[in-house]
Coordinates of C-alpha atoms in Angstrom, one line a residue:
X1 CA -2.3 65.5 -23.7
X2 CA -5.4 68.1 -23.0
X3 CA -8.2 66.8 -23.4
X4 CA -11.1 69.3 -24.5
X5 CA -14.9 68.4 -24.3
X6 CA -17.3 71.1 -26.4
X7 CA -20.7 71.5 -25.5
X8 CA -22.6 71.3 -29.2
X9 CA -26.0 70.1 -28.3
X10 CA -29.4 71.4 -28.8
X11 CA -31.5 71.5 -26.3
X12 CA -33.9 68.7 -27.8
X13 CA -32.3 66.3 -25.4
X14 CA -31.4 63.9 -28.2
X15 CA -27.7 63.7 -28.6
X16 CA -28.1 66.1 -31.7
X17 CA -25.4 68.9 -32.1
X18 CA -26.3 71.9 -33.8
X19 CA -26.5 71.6 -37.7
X20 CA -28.0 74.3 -39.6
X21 CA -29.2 74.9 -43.3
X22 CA -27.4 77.6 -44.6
X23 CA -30.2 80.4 -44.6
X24 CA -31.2 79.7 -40.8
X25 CA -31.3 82.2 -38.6
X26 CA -28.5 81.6 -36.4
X27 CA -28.6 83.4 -33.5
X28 CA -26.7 81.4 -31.7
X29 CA -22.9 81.7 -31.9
X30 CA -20.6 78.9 -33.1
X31 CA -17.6 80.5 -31.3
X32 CA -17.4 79.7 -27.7
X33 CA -14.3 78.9 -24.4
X34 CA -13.4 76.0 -25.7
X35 CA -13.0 77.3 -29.1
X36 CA -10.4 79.8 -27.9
X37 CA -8.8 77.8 -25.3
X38 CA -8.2 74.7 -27.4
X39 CA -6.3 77.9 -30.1
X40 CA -4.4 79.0 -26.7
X41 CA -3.0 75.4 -25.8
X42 CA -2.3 74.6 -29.5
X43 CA -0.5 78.3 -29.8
X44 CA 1.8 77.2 -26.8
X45 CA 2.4 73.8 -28.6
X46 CA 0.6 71.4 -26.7
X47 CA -1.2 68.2 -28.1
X48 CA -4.6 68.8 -28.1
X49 CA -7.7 66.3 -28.5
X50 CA -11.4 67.3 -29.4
X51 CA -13.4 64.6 -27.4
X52 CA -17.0 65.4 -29.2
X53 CA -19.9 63.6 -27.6
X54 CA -22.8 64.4 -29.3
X55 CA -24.1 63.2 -33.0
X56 CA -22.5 66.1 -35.3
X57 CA -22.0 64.6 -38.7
X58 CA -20.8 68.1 -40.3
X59 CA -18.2 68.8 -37.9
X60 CA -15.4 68.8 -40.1
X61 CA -17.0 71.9 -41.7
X62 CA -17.8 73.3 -38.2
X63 CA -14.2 73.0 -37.1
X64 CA -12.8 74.2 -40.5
X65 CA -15.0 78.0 -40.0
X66 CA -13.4 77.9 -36.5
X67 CA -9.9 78.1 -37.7
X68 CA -9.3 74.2 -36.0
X69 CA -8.7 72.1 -39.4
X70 CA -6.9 69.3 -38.5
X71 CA -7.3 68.9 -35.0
X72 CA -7.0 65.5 -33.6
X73 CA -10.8 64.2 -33.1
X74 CA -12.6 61.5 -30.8
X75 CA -16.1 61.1 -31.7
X76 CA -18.5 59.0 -29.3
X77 CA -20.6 58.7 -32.7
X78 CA -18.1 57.6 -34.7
X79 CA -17.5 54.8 -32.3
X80 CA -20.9 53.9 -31.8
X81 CA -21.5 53.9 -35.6
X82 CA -18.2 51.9 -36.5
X83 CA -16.6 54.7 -38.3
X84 CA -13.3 54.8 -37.3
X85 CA -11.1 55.3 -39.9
X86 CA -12.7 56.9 -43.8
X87 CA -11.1 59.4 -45.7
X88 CA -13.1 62.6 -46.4
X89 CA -15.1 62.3 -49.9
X90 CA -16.9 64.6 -51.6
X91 CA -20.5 63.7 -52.1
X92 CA -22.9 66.0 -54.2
X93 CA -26.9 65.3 -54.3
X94 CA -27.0 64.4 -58.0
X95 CA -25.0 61.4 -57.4
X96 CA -27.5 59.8 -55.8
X97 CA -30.0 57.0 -57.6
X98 CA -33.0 59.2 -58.6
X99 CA -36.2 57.6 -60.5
X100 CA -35.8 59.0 -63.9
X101 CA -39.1 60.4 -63.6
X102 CA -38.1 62.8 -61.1
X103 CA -39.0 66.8 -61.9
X104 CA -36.5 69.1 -59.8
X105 CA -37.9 72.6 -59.0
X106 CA -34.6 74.9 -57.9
X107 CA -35.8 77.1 -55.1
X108 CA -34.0 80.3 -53.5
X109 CA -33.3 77.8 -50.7
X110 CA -33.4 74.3 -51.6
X111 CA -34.0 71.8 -54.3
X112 CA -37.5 70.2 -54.5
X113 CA -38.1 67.1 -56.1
X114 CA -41.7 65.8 -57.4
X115 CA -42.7 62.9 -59.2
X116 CA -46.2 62.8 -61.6
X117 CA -46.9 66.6 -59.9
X118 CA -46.7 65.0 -55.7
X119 CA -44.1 66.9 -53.9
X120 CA -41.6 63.2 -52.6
X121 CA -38.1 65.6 -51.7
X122 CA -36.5 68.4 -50.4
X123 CA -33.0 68.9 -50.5
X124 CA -31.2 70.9 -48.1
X125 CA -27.6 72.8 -47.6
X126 CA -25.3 73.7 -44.9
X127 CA -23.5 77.1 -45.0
X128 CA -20.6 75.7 -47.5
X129 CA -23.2 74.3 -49.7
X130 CA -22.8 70.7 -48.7
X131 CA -25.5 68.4 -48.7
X132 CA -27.0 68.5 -45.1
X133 CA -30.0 66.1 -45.2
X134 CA -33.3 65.0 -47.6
X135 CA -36.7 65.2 -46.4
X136 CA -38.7 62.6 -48.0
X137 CA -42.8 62.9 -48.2
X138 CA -45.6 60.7 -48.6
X139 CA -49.3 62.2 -49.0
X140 CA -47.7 65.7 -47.9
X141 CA -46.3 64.5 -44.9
X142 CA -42.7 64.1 -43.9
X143 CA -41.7 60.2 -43.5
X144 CA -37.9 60.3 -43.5
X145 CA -35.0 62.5 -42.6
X146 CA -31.8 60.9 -44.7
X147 CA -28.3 62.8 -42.9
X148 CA -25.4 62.6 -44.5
X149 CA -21.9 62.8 -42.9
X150 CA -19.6 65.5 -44.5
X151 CA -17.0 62.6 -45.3
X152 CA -19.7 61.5 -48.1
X153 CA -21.7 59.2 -46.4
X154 CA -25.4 58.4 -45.5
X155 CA -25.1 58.5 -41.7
X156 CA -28.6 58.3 -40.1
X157 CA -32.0 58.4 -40.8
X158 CA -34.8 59.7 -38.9
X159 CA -38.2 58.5 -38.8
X160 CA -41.3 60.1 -38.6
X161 CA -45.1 59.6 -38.2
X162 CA -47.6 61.5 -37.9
X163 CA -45.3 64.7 -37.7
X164 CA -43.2 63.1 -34.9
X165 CA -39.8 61.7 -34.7
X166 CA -39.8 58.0 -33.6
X167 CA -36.9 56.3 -34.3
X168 CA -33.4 57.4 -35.8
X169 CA -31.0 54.7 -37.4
X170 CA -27.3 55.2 -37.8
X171 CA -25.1 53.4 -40.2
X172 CA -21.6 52.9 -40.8
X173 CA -19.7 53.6 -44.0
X174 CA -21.1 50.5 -45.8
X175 CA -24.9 51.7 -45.3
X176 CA -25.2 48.7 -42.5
X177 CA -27.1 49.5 -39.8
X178 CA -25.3 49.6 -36.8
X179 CA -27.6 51.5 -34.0
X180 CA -31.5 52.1 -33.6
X181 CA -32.6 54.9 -30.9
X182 CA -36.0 54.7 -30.5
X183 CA -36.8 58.5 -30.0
X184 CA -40.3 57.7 -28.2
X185 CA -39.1 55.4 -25.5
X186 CA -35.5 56.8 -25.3
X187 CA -33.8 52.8 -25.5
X188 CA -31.2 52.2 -27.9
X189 CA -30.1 48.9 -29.3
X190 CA -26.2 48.6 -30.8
X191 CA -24.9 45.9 -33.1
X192 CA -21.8 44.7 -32.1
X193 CA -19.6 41.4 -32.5
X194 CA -21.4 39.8 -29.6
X195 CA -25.3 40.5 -31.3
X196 CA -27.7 43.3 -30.2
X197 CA -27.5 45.3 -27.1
X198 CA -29.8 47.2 -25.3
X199 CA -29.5 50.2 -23.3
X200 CA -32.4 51.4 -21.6
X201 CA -31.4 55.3 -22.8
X202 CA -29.1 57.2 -24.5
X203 CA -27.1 58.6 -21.5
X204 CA -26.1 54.5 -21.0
X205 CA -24.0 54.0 -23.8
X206 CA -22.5 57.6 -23.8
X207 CA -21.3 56.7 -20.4
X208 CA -19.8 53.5 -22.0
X209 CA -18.5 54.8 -24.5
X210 CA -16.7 57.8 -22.4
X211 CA -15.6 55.2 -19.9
X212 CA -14.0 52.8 -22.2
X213 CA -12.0 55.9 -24.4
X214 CA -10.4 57.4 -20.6
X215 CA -9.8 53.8 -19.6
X216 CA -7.5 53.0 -23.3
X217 CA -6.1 56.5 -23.1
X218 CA -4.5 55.6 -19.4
X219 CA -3.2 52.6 -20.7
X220 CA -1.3 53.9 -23.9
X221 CA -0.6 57.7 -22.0
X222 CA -0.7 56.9 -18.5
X223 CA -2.0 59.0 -16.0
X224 CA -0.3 62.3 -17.5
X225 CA -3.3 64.3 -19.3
X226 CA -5.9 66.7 -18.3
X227 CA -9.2 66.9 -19.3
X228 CA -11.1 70.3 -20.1
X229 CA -15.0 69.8 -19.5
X230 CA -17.3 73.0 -21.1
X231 CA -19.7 73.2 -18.4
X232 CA -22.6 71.9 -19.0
X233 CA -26.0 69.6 -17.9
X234 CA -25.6 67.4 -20.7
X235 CA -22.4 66.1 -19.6
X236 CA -21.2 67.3 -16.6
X237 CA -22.0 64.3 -14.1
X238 CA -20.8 61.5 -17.5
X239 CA -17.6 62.8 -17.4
X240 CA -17.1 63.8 -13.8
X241 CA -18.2 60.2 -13.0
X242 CA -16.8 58.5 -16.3
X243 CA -13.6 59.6 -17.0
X244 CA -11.6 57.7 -14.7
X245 CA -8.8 59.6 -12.6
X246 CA -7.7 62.7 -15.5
X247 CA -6.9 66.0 -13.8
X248 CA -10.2 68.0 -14.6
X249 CA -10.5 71.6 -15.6
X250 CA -14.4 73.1 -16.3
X251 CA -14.9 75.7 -18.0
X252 CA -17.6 78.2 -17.2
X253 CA -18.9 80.8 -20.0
X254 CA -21.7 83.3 -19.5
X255 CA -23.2 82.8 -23.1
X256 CA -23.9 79.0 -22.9
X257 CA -24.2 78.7 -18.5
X258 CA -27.2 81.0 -18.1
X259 CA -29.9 79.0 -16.6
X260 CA -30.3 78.4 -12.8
X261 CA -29.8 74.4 -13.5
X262 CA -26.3 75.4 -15.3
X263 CA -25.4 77.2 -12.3
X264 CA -26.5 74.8 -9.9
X265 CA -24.5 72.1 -11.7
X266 CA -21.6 73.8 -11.7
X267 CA -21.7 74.1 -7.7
X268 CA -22.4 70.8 -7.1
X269 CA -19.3 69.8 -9.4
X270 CA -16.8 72.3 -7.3
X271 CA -18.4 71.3 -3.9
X272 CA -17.8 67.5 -5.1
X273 CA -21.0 66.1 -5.0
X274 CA -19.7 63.6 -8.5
X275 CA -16.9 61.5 -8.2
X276 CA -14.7 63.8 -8.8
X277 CA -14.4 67.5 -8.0
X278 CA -12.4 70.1 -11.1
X279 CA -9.2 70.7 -9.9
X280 CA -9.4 74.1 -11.0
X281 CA -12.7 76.2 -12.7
X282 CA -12.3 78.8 -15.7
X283 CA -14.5 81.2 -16.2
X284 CA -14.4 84.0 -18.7
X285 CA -16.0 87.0 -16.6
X286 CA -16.4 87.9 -12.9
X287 CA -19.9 88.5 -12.6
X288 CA -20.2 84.3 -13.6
X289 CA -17.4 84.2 -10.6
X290 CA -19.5 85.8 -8.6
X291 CA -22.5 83.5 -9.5
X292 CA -20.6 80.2 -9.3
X293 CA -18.1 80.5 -6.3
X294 CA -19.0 81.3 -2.6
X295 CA -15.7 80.5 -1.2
X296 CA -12.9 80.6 -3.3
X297 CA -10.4 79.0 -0.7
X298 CA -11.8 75.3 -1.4
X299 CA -11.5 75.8 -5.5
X300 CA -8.8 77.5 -7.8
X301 CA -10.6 79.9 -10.0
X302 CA -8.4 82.0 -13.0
X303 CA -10.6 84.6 -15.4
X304 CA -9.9 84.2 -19.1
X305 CA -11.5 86.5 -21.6
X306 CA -12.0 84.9 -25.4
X307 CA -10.1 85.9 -28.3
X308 CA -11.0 84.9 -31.5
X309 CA -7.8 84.7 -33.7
X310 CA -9.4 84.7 -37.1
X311 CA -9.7 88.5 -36.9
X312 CA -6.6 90.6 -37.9
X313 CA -5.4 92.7 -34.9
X314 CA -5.8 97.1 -35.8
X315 CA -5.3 96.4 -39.6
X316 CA -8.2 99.7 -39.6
X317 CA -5.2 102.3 -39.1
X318 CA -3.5 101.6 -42.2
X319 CA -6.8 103.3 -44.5
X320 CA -8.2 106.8 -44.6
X321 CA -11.5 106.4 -43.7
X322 CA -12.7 105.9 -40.1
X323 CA -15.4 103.5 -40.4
X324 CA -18.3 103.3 -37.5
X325 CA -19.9 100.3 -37.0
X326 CA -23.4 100.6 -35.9
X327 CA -25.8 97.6 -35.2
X328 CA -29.2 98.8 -35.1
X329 CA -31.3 95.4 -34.3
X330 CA -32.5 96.1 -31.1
X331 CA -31.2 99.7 -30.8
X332 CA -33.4 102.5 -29.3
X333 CA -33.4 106.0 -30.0
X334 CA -32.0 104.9 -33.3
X335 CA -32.9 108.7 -34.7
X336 CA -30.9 110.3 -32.1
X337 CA -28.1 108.4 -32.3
X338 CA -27.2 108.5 -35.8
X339 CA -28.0 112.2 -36.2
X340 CA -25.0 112.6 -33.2
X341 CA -22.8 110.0 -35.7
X342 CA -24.1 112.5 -38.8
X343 CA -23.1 115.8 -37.1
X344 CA -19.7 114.1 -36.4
X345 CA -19.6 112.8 -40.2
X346 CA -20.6 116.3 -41.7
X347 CA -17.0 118.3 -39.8
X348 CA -15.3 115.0 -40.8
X349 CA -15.0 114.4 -43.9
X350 CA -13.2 110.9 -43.8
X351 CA -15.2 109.3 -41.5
X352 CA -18.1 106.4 -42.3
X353 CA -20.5 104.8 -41.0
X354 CA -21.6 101.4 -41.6
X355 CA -25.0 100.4 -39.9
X356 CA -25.3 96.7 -39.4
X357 CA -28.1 94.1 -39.1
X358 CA -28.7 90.7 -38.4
X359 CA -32.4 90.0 -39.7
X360 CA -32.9 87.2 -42.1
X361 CA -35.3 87.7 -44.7
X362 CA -35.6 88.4 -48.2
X363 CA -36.2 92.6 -48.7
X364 CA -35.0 93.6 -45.4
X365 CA -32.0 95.3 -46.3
X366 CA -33.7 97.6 -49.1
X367 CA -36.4 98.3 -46.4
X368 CA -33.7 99.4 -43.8
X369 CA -32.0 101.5 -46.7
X370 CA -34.9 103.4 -47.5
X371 CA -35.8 104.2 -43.6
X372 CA -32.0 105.2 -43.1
X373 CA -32.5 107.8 -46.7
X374 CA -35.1 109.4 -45.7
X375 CA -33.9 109.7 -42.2
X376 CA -30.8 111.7 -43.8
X377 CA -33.2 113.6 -45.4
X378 CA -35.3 114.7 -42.6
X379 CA -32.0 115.4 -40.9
X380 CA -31.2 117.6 -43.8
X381 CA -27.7 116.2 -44.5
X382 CA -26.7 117.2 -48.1
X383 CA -22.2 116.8 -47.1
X384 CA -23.0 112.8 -48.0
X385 CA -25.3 110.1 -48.6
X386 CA -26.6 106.3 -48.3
X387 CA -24.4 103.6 -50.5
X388 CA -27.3 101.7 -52.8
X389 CA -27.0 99.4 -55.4
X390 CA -28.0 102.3 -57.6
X391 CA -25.3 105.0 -55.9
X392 CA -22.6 107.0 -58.5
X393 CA -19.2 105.8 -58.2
X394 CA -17.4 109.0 -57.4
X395 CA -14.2 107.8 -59.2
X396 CA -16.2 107.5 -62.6
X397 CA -17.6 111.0 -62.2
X398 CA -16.6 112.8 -65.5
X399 CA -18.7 115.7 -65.0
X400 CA -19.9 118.1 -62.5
X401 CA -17.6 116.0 -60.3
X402 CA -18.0 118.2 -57.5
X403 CA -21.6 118.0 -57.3
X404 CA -21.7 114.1 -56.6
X405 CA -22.2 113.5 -53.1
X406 CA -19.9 111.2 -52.0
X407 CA -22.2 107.7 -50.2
X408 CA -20.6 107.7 -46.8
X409 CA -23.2 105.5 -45.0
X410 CA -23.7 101.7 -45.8
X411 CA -26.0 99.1 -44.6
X412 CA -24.9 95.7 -44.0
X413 CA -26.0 92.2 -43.0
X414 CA -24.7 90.1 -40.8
X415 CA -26.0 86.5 -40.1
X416 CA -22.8 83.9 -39.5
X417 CA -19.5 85.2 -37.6
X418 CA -17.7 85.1 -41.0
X419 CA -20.1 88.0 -41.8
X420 CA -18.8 89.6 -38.5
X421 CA -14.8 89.0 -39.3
X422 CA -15.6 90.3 -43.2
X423 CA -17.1 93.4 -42.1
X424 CA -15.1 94.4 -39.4
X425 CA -11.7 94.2 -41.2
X426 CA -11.5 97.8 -41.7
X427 CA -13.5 99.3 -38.7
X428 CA -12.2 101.9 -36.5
X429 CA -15.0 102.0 -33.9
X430 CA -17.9 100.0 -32.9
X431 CA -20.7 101.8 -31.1
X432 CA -23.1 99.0 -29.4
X433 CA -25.7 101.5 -27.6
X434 CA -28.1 98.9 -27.3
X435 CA -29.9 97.4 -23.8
X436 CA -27.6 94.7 -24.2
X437 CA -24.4 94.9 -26.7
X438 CA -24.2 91.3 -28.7
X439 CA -21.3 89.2 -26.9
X440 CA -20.0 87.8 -29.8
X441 CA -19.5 91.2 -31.6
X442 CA -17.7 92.5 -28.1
X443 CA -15.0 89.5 -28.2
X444 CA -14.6 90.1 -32.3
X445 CA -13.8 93.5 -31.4
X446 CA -11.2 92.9 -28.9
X447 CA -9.8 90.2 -31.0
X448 CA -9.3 92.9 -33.4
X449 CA -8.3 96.3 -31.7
X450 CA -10.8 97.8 -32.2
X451 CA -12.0 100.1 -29.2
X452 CA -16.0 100.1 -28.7
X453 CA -18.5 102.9 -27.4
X454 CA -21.6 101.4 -24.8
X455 CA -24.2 102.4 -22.9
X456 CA -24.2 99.7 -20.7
X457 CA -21.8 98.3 -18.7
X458 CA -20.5 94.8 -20.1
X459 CA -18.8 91.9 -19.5
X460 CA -15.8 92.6 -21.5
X461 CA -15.2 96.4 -22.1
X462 CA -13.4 97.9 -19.5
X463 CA -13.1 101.8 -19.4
X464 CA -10.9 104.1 -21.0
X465 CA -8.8 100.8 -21.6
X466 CA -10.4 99.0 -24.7
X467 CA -13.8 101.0 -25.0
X468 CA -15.8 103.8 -23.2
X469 CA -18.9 103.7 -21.3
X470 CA -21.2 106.4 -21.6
X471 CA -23.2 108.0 -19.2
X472 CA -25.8 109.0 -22.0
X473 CA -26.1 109.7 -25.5
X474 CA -25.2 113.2 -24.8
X475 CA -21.9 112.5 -24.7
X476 CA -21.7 110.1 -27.7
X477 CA -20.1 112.8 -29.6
X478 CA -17.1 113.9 -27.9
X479 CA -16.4 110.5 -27.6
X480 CA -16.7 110.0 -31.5
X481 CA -13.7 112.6 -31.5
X482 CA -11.7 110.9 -28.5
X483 CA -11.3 107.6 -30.6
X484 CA -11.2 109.2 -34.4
X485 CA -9.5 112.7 -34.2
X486 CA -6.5 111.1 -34.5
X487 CA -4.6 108.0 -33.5
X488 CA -3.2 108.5 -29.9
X489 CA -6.1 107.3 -27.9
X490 CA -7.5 104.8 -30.7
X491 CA -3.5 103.5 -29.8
X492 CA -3.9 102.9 -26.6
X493 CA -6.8 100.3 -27.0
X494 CA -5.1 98.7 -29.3
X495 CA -2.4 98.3 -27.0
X496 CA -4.5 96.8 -24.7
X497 CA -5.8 94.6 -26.6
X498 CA -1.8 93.7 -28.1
X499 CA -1.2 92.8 -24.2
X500 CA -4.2 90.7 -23.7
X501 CA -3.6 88.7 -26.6
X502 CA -0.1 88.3 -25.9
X503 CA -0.7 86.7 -22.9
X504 CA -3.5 84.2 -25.0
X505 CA -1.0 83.1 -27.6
X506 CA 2.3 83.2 -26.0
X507 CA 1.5 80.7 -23.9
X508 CA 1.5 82.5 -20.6
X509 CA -2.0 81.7 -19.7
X510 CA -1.4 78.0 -20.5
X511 CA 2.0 78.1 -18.1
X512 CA -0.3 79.7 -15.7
X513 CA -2.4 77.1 -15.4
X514 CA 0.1 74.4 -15.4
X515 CA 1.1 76.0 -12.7
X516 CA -2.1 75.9 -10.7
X517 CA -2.7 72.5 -11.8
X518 CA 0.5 71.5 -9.6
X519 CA -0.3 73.2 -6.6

């Protein structure tokens, strides 16, 4: 059994994983390691157990947008809240008891309830439109945060005064209180068969908790498993210390281990200064090698790359057009660049460009649309034009059909990594000429084929192989017609990229590590 420990927390130091209403700005990736090496061992047919150790009651939804429905779950919460065994229910808002007095007002983003004119409610979504959590108000100020667990439960409240949180109860199924975490002091009190107990702070009973779980795993699987700890200084001394004698792997990723006290941590675990030192450490690039490991003959060290297998591999090749993806947030010399991607566009007639975004905020789009037109105009580009709302279909044309200038260039948003797989499904080539290319948008791109153009060097494009590095925008257009006048060289980064993720799902990695996990 592998054993595989996310790291889900935000950084309020609470416990709390990340749960977001559906129009936040998420600029934070869902998809991390552990994500794709949990796909990996499951792909080579291994069991597979997602020991989750922060308070994360929408996680079935969270691992269902992952691609890891079904995966067999052991929730410290749970435990702590008595909810070990409830099938999944749908609960909607309106099914809650409401005072029949109660006015809703239906906002772009949530529901607000009043009652005689005073503003009592706000009710708030996750991404799938389940109910997330209700804000309740007294004199204009908030009182009471009421979480629900995506099974259809109340799970927690949290209380407030005078704008600060002070105390969060958790319940179990039945709506009986089970645990009160007083958010001021940082003790906790549990109800179990025995009365009330008190743990001075939070990190107590997590340490309880993870202790007890490795100690009943030994004793129904013996001594056979392997646990695989996402680095991290919530948890890496719990379950370094807690876990009992489990073969340890950590796993290192640049995204989530940038601060000097993540890398610190993770030297101290490989130099053994917790119970137990990793008996091997992943990382997923070599410059966090570099960072972590000053002698690599007192640790076993293997480099895996993520792949995200909810993106089709080179699916782009099968359709005429040549779509460019171009994310502009951040991008300088923006002008430049896109009059190199226009020149290209005006000689070839089939490619596209797709200029991406990922602002929130209502009217952004149509203000990006109409700098992008009247760029084209001051470029003087009459072959094609900017895809609007309000943009002739060319397929409808009756009349004058060869005066309709066909729209060639779109602008997109992009806020969740759904957005990312949707609009990269037909892409042929992502140019990222930005300071520093997005990761997640890198790994989608590899997962996918699909060969990208950069101006600086990366953690995961390697040259000529699956991408190209520029030296300088100069030379932005001959590399346009290197991937995009015909197939050959757009081939041979997908080929690449077939090899790499061969390795990832045919289970070579995983033997791999087996392997170094017996030396």
């Amino acid at each position: 059994m592998y054993y595989f420990v996310p790291s889900y927390y935000q950084k309020t130091g609470k416990w709390r994983g990340n749960s977001w209403v559906w129009y936040a700005n998420r600029s934070m990736r869902e998809f991390d390691d552990i994500v794709s090496q949990i796909k990996m061992f499951r792909a080579a047919e291994k069991e597979v157990t997602l020991v989750v150790s922060c308070y994360i009651p929408d996680l079935r939804y969270y691992l269902h947008r992952q691609g890891l429905s079904g995966i067999r779950i052991y929730s410290l919460f749970d435990q702590i809240q008595g909810v070990f065994s409830y099938a999944p229910g749908l609960l909607m808002w309106e099914d809650l008891d409401w005072p029949e007095d109660m006015e809703w007002v239906y906002t772009q983003f949530l529901i607000m309830g009043y009652q005689d004119g005073v503003h009592v409610v706000n009710i708030e979504f996750g991404p799938e439109s389940y109910l997330l959590w209700i804000d309740r108000f007294e004199q204009k100020e908030k009182v009471c945060r009421q979480i629900y667990d995506d099974r259809g439960f109340l799970s927690s409240e949290i209380i407030y005064r005078d704008g600060r949180e002070v105390e969060q109860i958790f319940y179990n199924t039945y709506g009986r209180k089970t645990c009160t975490y007083d958010l001021v002091q940082g003790t906790v009190l549990v109800k179990g068969r025995d009365g009330l107990k008190k743990y001075e702070k939070m990190e107590d009973l997590v340490r309880e908790c993870i202790e007890r779980y490795f100690l009943e795993q030994k004793k129904k699987c013996g001594s056979s498993g392997v646990l695989v700890l996402s680095a991290s200084t919530f948890h890496n001394r719990l379950f370094l210390e807690g876990s009992g004698d489990i073969v340890t792997i950590l796993s290192c990723y640049s995204e989530r281990n940038t601060e000097q006290t993540d890398i610190y941590q993770i030297k101290m675990a490989i130099q053994g200064e917790y119970k137990k030192t990793p008996a091997l450490v992943l990382v997923d690039t070599k410059e966090l090698k570099e960072k972590i490991v000053e002698n690599e003959r007192f640790i076993k060290i293997e480099e895996i790359s993520p792949f995200d297998t909810r993106l089709k591999l080179g699916s782009s090749q099968r359709i005429r057009a040549k779509k460019i993806f171009l994310p502009i947030q951040g991008l300088n010399n923006q002008r430049e660049i896109i009059k190199i991607i226009a020149q290209y566009m005006e000689k070839n007639l089939d490619a596209e460009l797709v200029i991406a975004f990922s602002e929130p905020g209502w009217g952004r789009q149509e203000k990006i649309e109409e700098e992008i037109k009247k760029l084209l105009e001051e470029l003087d580009i009459t072959s094609f034009s900017l895809e609007t709302k309000n943009s002739p279909i060319v397929e409808n044309a009756q009349q004058d059909e060869e005066k309709v200038v066909p729209a060639r260039v779109k602008v997109v948003r992009y806020l969740t990594e759904q957005d990312v797989i949707q609009h990269l499904e037909d892409i042929r080539l992502l140019v990222d000429l930005r300071d520093s290319p997005e990761l997640y948008l890198q790994i989608a791109a590899i997962s996918s084929g699909i060969p990208q153009v950069n101006l600086s060097q990366t953690r995961y494009v390697r040259h000529l192989k699956n991408g190209f590095l520029l030296g300088s925008i100069d030379e932005l257009f001959d590399t346009l017609c290197y991937y995009l006048d015909g197939l050959s060289n757009w081939n041979q980064a997908l080929v690449h990229a077939v090899e790499d993720i061969r390795l990832y799902t045919g289970g070579s990695l995983v033997k791999k590590i087996e392997t170094l996990l017996r030396k």
